[in-house]
Short mmCIF file of C-alpha atoms in Angstrom, two decimals:
data_model
loop_
_atom_site.label_atom_id
_atom_site.label_comp_id
_atom_site.label_asym_id
_atom_site.label_seq_id
_atom_site.Cartn_x
_atom_site.Cartn_y
_atom_site.Cartn_z
CA MET A 1172 -0.14 -0.30 -0.34
CA VAL A 1173 3.14 2.27 0.35
CA THR A 1174 2.29 2.68 -3.70
CA LEU A 1175 -1.14 3.91 -2.87
CA GLN A 1176 -0.32 6.38 0.15
CA ALA A 1177 1.66 8.16 -2.53
CA PHE A 1178 -1.34 8.77 -4.56
CA GLN A 1179 -2.26 10.86 -1.70
CA PRO A 1180 -0.98 14.52 -2.38
CA LEU A 1181 -2.42 13.93 -6.23
CA ILE A 1182 -6.23 13.27 -4.81
CA ASP A 1183 -6.07 15.75 -2.91
CA THR A 1184 -6.25 18.17 -5.75
CA VAL A 1185 -9.02 16.65 -7.39
CA GLN A 1186 -12.00 18.79 -6.98
CA GLY A 1187 -14.73 16.18 -5.86
CA SER A 1188 -14.93 13.45 -3.54
CA LEU A 1189 -12.34 10.47 -4.69
CA LEU A 1190 -11.89 7.04 -2.99
CA LEU A 1191 -9.32 4.52 -3.42
CA ALA A 1192 -10.51 1.36 -2.20
CA SER A 1193 -10.79 -2.83 -2.57
CA PRO A 1194 -13.55 -3.73 -4.74
CA GLU A 1195 -13.58 -7.22 -2.91
CA ASP A 1196 -15.01 -5.73 0.62
CA GLY A 1197 -15.17 -2.19 -0.25
CA ARG A 1198 -12.39 -1.61 2.19
CA ILE A 1199 -10.91 2.11 2.22
CA TYR A 1200 -7.59 2.73 1.46
CA CYS A 1201 -6.84 6.07 0.21
CA ALA A 1202 -9.70 9.37 0.81
CA ASN A 1203 -8.88 12.64 -0.56
CA GLN A 1204 -10.19 15.91 2.05
CA LEU A 1205 -13.49 15.87 0.70
CA ALA A 1206 -14.22 12.50 0.90
CA CYS A 1207 -13.56 13.19 4.52
CA ILE A 1208 -15.48 15.82 5.12
CA LEU A 1209 -18.87 15.01 3.60
CA LEU A 1210 -18.72 11.86 5.02
CA ALA A 1211 -17.91 13.35 8.10
CA CYS A 1212 -15.35 11.00 9.49
CA PRO A 1213 -11.41 11.83 10.15
CA GLN A 1214 -9.06 10.01 7.11
CA SER A 1215 -7.75 7.97 10.07
CA ASP A 1216 -10.60 6.41 10.71
CA LEU A 1217 -11.95 6.53 7.41
CA LEU A 1218 -9.42 4.06 6.29
CA LYS A 1219 -10.27 1.70 8.82
CA CYS A 1220 -13.94 1.54 6.94
CA SER A 1221 -16.08 0.02 4.06
CA ILE A 1222 -17.23 2.38 1.36
CA TYR A 1223 -20.19 -0.02 2.04
CA ASP A 1224 -20.42 1.39 5.57
CA PHE A 1225 -21.32 4.58 4.05
CA LEU A 1226 -24.60 3.03 2.44
CA PRO A 1227 -27.49 3.46 4.36
CA ASP A 1228 -29.19 1.45 2.21
CA LYS A 1229 -27.45 -2.04 2.57
CA ASN A 1230 -29.13 -4.00 -0.58
CA GLU A 1231 -27.31 -0.75 -2.01
CA ALA A 1232 -24.11 -2.36 -1.70
CA TYR A 1233 -25.02 -5.60 -3.69
CA ASN A 1234 -26.49 -3.73 -6.32
CA LEU A 1235 -23.22 -2.23 -6.32
CA CYS A 1236 -20.72 -5.18 -6.80
CA ARG A 1237 -23.48 -6.98 -9.21
CA GLU A 1238 -23.31 -4.25 -11.39
CA LEU A 1239 -19.43 -3.13 -11.60
CA ALA A 1240 -18.92 -7.12 -12.05
CA GLY A 1241 -21.12 -7.09 -15.60
CA ASN A 1242 -20.03 -3.84 -16.69
CA ASN A 1243 -16.80 -2.84 -14.80
CA MET A 1244 -18.05 0.77 -14.15
CA ILE A 1245 -20.72 3.37 -12.79
CA TYR A 1246 -21.38 6.38 -13.87
CA ASN A 1247 -23.17 9.77 -12.18
CA ARG A 1248 -25.82 6.95 -10.18
CA GLY A 1249 -28.09 8.98 -8.31
CA MET A 1250 -27.80 7.33 -4.67
CA GLN A 1251 -27.86 8.16 -0.91
CA LEU A 1252 -24.74 7.81 1.12
CA SER A 1253 -24.86 8.97 4.99
CA THR A 1254 -22.19 10.50 7.66
CA SER A 1255 -19.77 8.43 9.82
CA ALA A 1256 -23.06 10.22 12.67
CA GLY A 1257 -25.61 8.67 10.57
CA ARG A 1258 -27.19 12.04 8.20
CA THR A 1259 -28.07 10.70 5.17
CA PHE A 1260 -27.63 12.93 1.49
CA GLU A 1261 -27.99 12.46 -2.25
CA VAL A 1262 -24.80 12.08 -4.46
CA GLN A 1263 -24.09 11.03 -7.82
CA LEU A 1264 -21.61 8.42 -7.59
CA SER A 1265 -18.79 7.14 -10.15
CA ALA A 1266 -17.03 4.28 -9.54
CA ARG A 1267 -14.92 1.64 -11.69
CA ARG A 1268 -12.10 -0.95 -11.40
CA ILE A 1269 -8.94 -1.06 -12.02
CA LEU A 1270 -5.67 -2.20 -11.86
CA LEU A 1271 -2.87 -0.32 -10.54
CA ASP A 1272 0.47 -2.22 -10.52
CA GLN A 1273 -1.68 -5.07 -10.46
CA ILE A 1274 -3.63 -4.36 -7.88
CA PRO A 1275 -7.32 -4.72 -8.25
CA LEU A 1276 -8.94 -1.15 -7.25
CA LEU A 1277 -12.28 0.49 -6.66
CA VAL A 1278 -12.09 4.12 -7.56
CA CYS A 1279 -15.24 6.41 -6.36
CA SER A 1280 -16.28 9.72 -6.58
CA PHE A 1281 -19.04 11.09 -6.07
CA SER A 1282 -20.18 15.03 -5.37
CA ASP A 1283 -22.93 16.15 -2.78
CA ARG A 1284 -26.46 16.82 -5.33
CA THR A 1285 -27.93 18.44 -1.72
CA GLU A 1286 -25.68 21.62 -2.58
CA THR A 1287 -26.27 21.56 -6.25
CA LYS A 1288 -29.72 21.29 -5.70
CA VAL A 1289 -30.12 24.60 -3.21
CA LEU A 1290 -27.94 26.40 -5.72
CA SER A 1291 -30.47 25.15 -8.57
CA GLN A 1292 -33.24 26.81 -6.65
CA LEU A 1293 -31.01 29.91 -5.38
CA LEU A 1294 -30.37 30.35 -9.40
CA ASP A 1295 -34.56 29.94 -10.26
CA PHE A 1296 -35.73 32.53 -7.42
CA GLU A 1297 -32.71 35.48 -8.87
CA ARG A 1298 -34.50 34.03 -12.37
CA GLN A 1299 -37.47 34.76 -11.39
CA LEU A 1300 -36.90 38.31 -9.24
CA VAL A 1301 -35.64 39.19 -12.58
CA GLU A 1302 -38.35 38.35 -14.59
CA ARG A 1303 -40.09 39.73 -12.37
CA SER A 1304 -38.53 43.48 -11.59
CA LEU A 1305 -38.13 43.40 -16.26
CA ASN A 1306 -42.17 43.14 -15.95
CA ILE A 1307 -42.61 45.82 -13.49
CA VAL A 1308 -40.06 48.09 -15.41
CA LYS A 1309 -42.53 46.99 -19.22
CA THR A 1310 -45.79 47.81 -17.36
CA LEU A 1311 -43.94 51.58 -15.95
CA LYS A 1312 -43.24 52.16 -19.52
CA GLU A 1313 -46.76 50.55 -21.02
CA GLU A 1314 -48.76 52.92 -18.48
CA GLY A 1315 -46.81 55.80 -17.95
CA GLY A 1316 -44.96 55.90 -21.68
CA GLN A 1317 -42.81 58.16 -20.10
CA SER A 1318 -39.58 57.93 -20.61
CA ASP A 1319 -38.28 61.31 -20.00
CA ASP A 1320 -36.98 62.83 -16.89
CA GLU A 1321 -40.07 65.22 -16.68
CA ASP A 1322 -43.92 64.67 -17.54
CA LYS A 1323 -44.83 67.44 -19.56
CA LEU A 1324 -48.43 67.98 -18.42
CA THR A 1325 -47.59 68.01 -15.15
CA GLY A 1326 -44.55 69.39 -14.36
CA VAL A 1327 -43.33 66.06 -12.31
CA VAL A 1328 -40.70 63.82 -12.96
CA GLY A 1329 -41.00 61.22 -15.16
CA MET A 1330 -40.54 56.95 -13.93
CA HIS A 1331 -37.39 56.94 -15.60
CA ARG A 1332 -35.93 59.47 -12.92
CA LEU A 1333 -37.85 58.34 -9.82
CA MET A 1334 -36.71 54.10 -10.54
CA SER A 1335 -32.63 55.70 -11.04
CA SER A 1336 -33.42 57.81 -7.58
CA ALA A 1337 -35.16 54.66 -5.93
CA HIS A 1338 -31.87 52.67 -6.82
CA ALA A 1339 -30.09 55.52 -5.21
CA GLU A 1340 -32.11 56.23 -2.14
CA THR A 1341 -32.08 52.43 -1.45
CA SER A 1342 -28.41 52.06 -1.39
CA ARG A 1343 -28.72 55.00 1.15
CA ALA A 1344 -31.01 53.68 3.40
CA ARG A 1345 -29.37 49.87 3.61
CA ARG A 1346 -25.96 52.01 4.80
CA TYR A 1347 -27.62 54.43 7.29
CA GLY A 1348 -30.84 52.33 8.15
CA ASN A 1349 -32.51 54.85 6.83
CA SER A 1350 -36.90 53.76 6.93
CA LEU A 1351 -37.60 54.22 2.50
CA SER A 1352 -41.30 54.15 1.38
CA GLY A 1353 -43.21 54.57 -1.86
CA LEU A 1354 -46.92 55.61 -2.18
CA ALA A 1355 -49.20 55.33 -5.15
CA LEU A 1356 -52.04 57.09 -5.75
CA GLU A 1357 -54.62 56.73 -8.65
CA LEU A 1358 -57.99 59.22 -9.53
CA VAL A 1359 -60.56 56.85 -9.66
CA ASN A 1360 -63.46 59.33 -11.27
CA ILE A 1361 -60.83 60.77 -13.80
CA PRO A 1362 -62.89 62.00 -16.75
CA GLU A 1363 -62.39 60.90 -20.27
CA MET A 1364 -60.02 63.16 -22.21
CA VAL A 1365 -61.13 65.36 -24.89
CA PRO A 1366 -58.39 65.75 -27.36
CA GLN A 1367 -60.10 69.00 -29.27
CA GLU A 1368 -60.17 70.89 -26.29
CA ASP A 1369 -56.65 69.98 -25.21
CA ASP A 1370 -55.26 72.01 -22.30
CA GLY A 1371 -58.59 73.51 -21.71
CA SER A 1372 -60.29 69.97 -20.88
CA ALA A 1373 -61.40 68.65 -17.64
CA TYR A 1374 -58.93 65.83 -18.21
CA ASN A 1375 -55.70 67.50 -18.40
CA HIS A 1376 -57.08 70.42 -15.58
CA LEU A 1377 -57.35 67.34 -12.77
CA ILE A 1378 -54.52 66.15 -13.62
CA ARG A 1379 -52.93 68.82 -12.81
CA LEU A 1380 -54.74 69.57 -9.73
CA ALA A 1381 -54.03 66.26 -8.02
CA SER A 1382 -50.39 66.75 -9.08
CA SER A 1383 -49.98 70.11 -7.82
CA LEU A 1384 -51.20 68.99 -4.64
CA CYS A 1385 -48.93 66.31 -4.71
CA LEU A 1386 -46.29 68.22 -4.88
CA GLN A 1387 -47.74 70.66 -1.95
CA SER A 1388 -47.97 67.89 0.44
CA SER A 1389 -44.36 66.18 -0.44
CA ARG A 1390 -41.05 67.50 0.83
CA ASP A 1391 -37.92 68.52 -0.28
CA SER A 1392 -36.60 65.21 -0.56
CA ASP A 1393 -39.48 63.17 -1.88
CA LEU A 1394 -39.88 62.61 -5.48
CA VAL A 1395 -43.10 63.06 -7.37
CA ALA A 1396 -43.53 60.99 -10.88
CA ARG A 1397 -46.21 60.49 -12.92
CA ARG A 1398 -46.42 56.48 -13.38
CA SER A 1399 -49.73 56.81 -15.89
CA ALA A 1400 -52.86 58.60 -16.76
CA ASN A 1401 -54.04 59.08 -14.13
CA THR A 1402 -51.65 57.97 -11.67
CA PHE A 1403 -48.84 59.15 -9.06
CA VAL A 1404 -45.56 57.89 -7.19
CA ILE A 1405 -44.12 59.61 -4.36
CA LEU A 1406 -40.46 58.22 -3.11
CA LEU A 1407 -40.35 58.91 -0.12
CA PRO A 1408 -36.79 58.88 2.17
CA HIS A 1409 -36.34 58.83 5.81
CA THR A 1410 -40.33 57.96 5.67
CA PRO A 1411 -42.11 54.67 7.88
CA ILE A 1412 -44.88 52.72 6.69
CA GLY A 1413 -46.63 54.87 9.26
CA GLY A 1414 -45.63 58.32 7.83
CA ALA A 1415 -46.11 57.41 3.93
CA ASN A 1416 -50.26 55.62 5.47
CA GLU A 1417 -50.74 59.39 7.06
CA MET A 1418 -49.41 61.00 3.87
CA GLY A 1419 -51.99 59.07 1.80
CA ARG A 1420 -55.04 59.97 4.17
CA ARG A 1421 -53.88 63.87 4.08
CA LEU A 1422 -53.79 63.59 0.29
CA ILE A 1423 -57.56 62.08 0.19
CA LYS A 1424 -59.02 64.81 2.41
CA SER A 1425 -57.79 67.37 0.25
CA LEU A 1426 -58.80 66.04 -3.35
CA ARG A 1427 -62.30 65.41 -1.74
CA GLN A 1428 -62.18 69.24 -1.70
CA LEU A 1429 -61.52 69.46 -5.29
CA THR A 1430 -64.05 69.88 -7.82
CA PHE A 1431 -64.10 69.84 -11.55
CA LEU A 1432 -66.65 70.73 -14.11
CA TYR A 1433 -67.01 67.54 -16.83
CA GLN A 1434 -70.08 67.77 -19.10
CA GLY A 1435 -71.54 70.68 -17.42
CA ALA A 1436 -71.78 69.28 -14.26
CA GLU A 1437 -69.49 69.61 -11.30
CA HIS A 1438 -67.72 66.46 -9.59
CA GLN A 1439 -65.50 65.32 -7.01
CA ALA A 1440 -61.89 64.06 -7.00
CA ALA A 1441 -61.77 60.75 -5.84
CA ALA A 1442 -58.58 58.81 -5.12
CA CYS A 1443 -57.14 55.46 -3.73
CA VAL A 1444 -53.49 54.89 -2.88
CA GLY A 1445 -51.33 51.81 -2.13
CA ILE A 1446 -47.98 51.91 0.63
CA SER A 1447 -45.30 49.89 0.74
CA SER A 1448 -41.64 50.33 2.85
CA LEU A 1449 -38.15 48.58 2.07
CA ARG A 1450 -37.80 45.97 4.34
CA SER A 1451 -34.58 45.83 5.76
CA GLU A 1452 -33.28 42.18 3.89
CA GLU A 1453 -33.87 43.84 0.48
CA SER A 1454 -31.51 45.52 -1.03
CA SER A 1455 -33.24 46.71 -4.26
CA PRO A 1456 -36.20 48.72 -4.53
CA MET A 1457 -38.10 46.44 -6.91
CA PRO A 1458 -39.48 44.20 -3.98
CA MET A 1459 -41.10 47.46 -2.74
CA LEU A 1460 -42.58 48.74 -5.56
CA GLU A 1461 -43.71 45.12 -6.37
CA ARG A 1462 -46.15 45.08 -3.40
CA LEU A 1463 -46.96 48.85 -4.39
CA GLU A 1464 -47.69 48.03 -7.32
CA GLU A 1465 -49.93 45.12 -5.30
CA ALA A 1466 -51.65 47.25 -2.91
CA LEU A 1467 -52.81 49.96 -5.27
CA THR A 1468 -54.90 47.26 -7.54
CA LYS A 1469 -56.29 45.83 -4.32
CA ALA A 1470 -56.83 49.45 -2.86
CA ARG A 1471 -58.27 50.04 -6.64
CA GLU A 1472 -60.87 47.27 -6.21
CA GLY A 1473 -62.06 48.54 -3.06
CA GLY A 1474 -62.68 52.07 -4.85
CA ALA A 1475 -62.93 55.49 -3.83
CA ASN A 1476 -60.90 56.46 -0.70
CA TYR A 1477 -59.43 53.26 -0.20
CA ILE A 1478 -55.45 52.85 1.09
CA ILE A 1479 -54.00 49.55 0.96
CA LYS A 1480 -50.68 49.08 3.07
CA LEU A 1481 -48.55 46.06 1.82
CA PRO A 1482 -44.75 46.24 4.10
#
């Protein structure tokens, strides 16, 4: 076995777990460090064991021996191994009988599928998150139609600038532990736009009144953007969700005092509000904006004067 021990520095460089064992009884001659780690067994103890000791299903030992006798090789078989403490885990195992200086050997390599499965789940989650983020951006572009930094009708910023500010404020909030909230206000009884009247239409008049009210109710650090025809989004740095809720209540109360003429009759302005805030574990504004959209959808279903919060 002196010859086999000379292979120890070599097999320690192998990325996967590697064992050299007896084809007859599975007694382990050599093992690299990763195999010792995954089997939770010190190398000195591992060399006293058989590879078959780490099979939780003892019938599997018979199946492996029979398959190796017939094919001389097993490649990437999904199965279970157990650690020296009895914890089972999923592996991909390959094995082959070889002759080394006329000494028959069983070479076994295996990789932990648990880590691969977790990594796959993380990649799937990341892909889903990216898809949702892209859908939000797509929706904001389609509904708002605003790629400029400023909305021409109201003078508030466009969604392109708000998104840039949202990322910057999220980074600032994470760095200094500040709160960050978002508020979406949607007018629910907006009149039809009359293109012939253009700037003098009731539609444009109400939109301007609503944007002016949002600007008057916000602070210098806040950012008001027009998201779609009748929806405004307000980014609220240094503001917990309770402060955003209070602002939403004030906006709804003030809007109810606004009136506009449409088809010869006087109408009262009304709106619904969705609110969300950045969570401590979030490093991107996208999840908050996604909840903000969901909150506004629920508020829209409730109708005028509804406020829905999704922290």
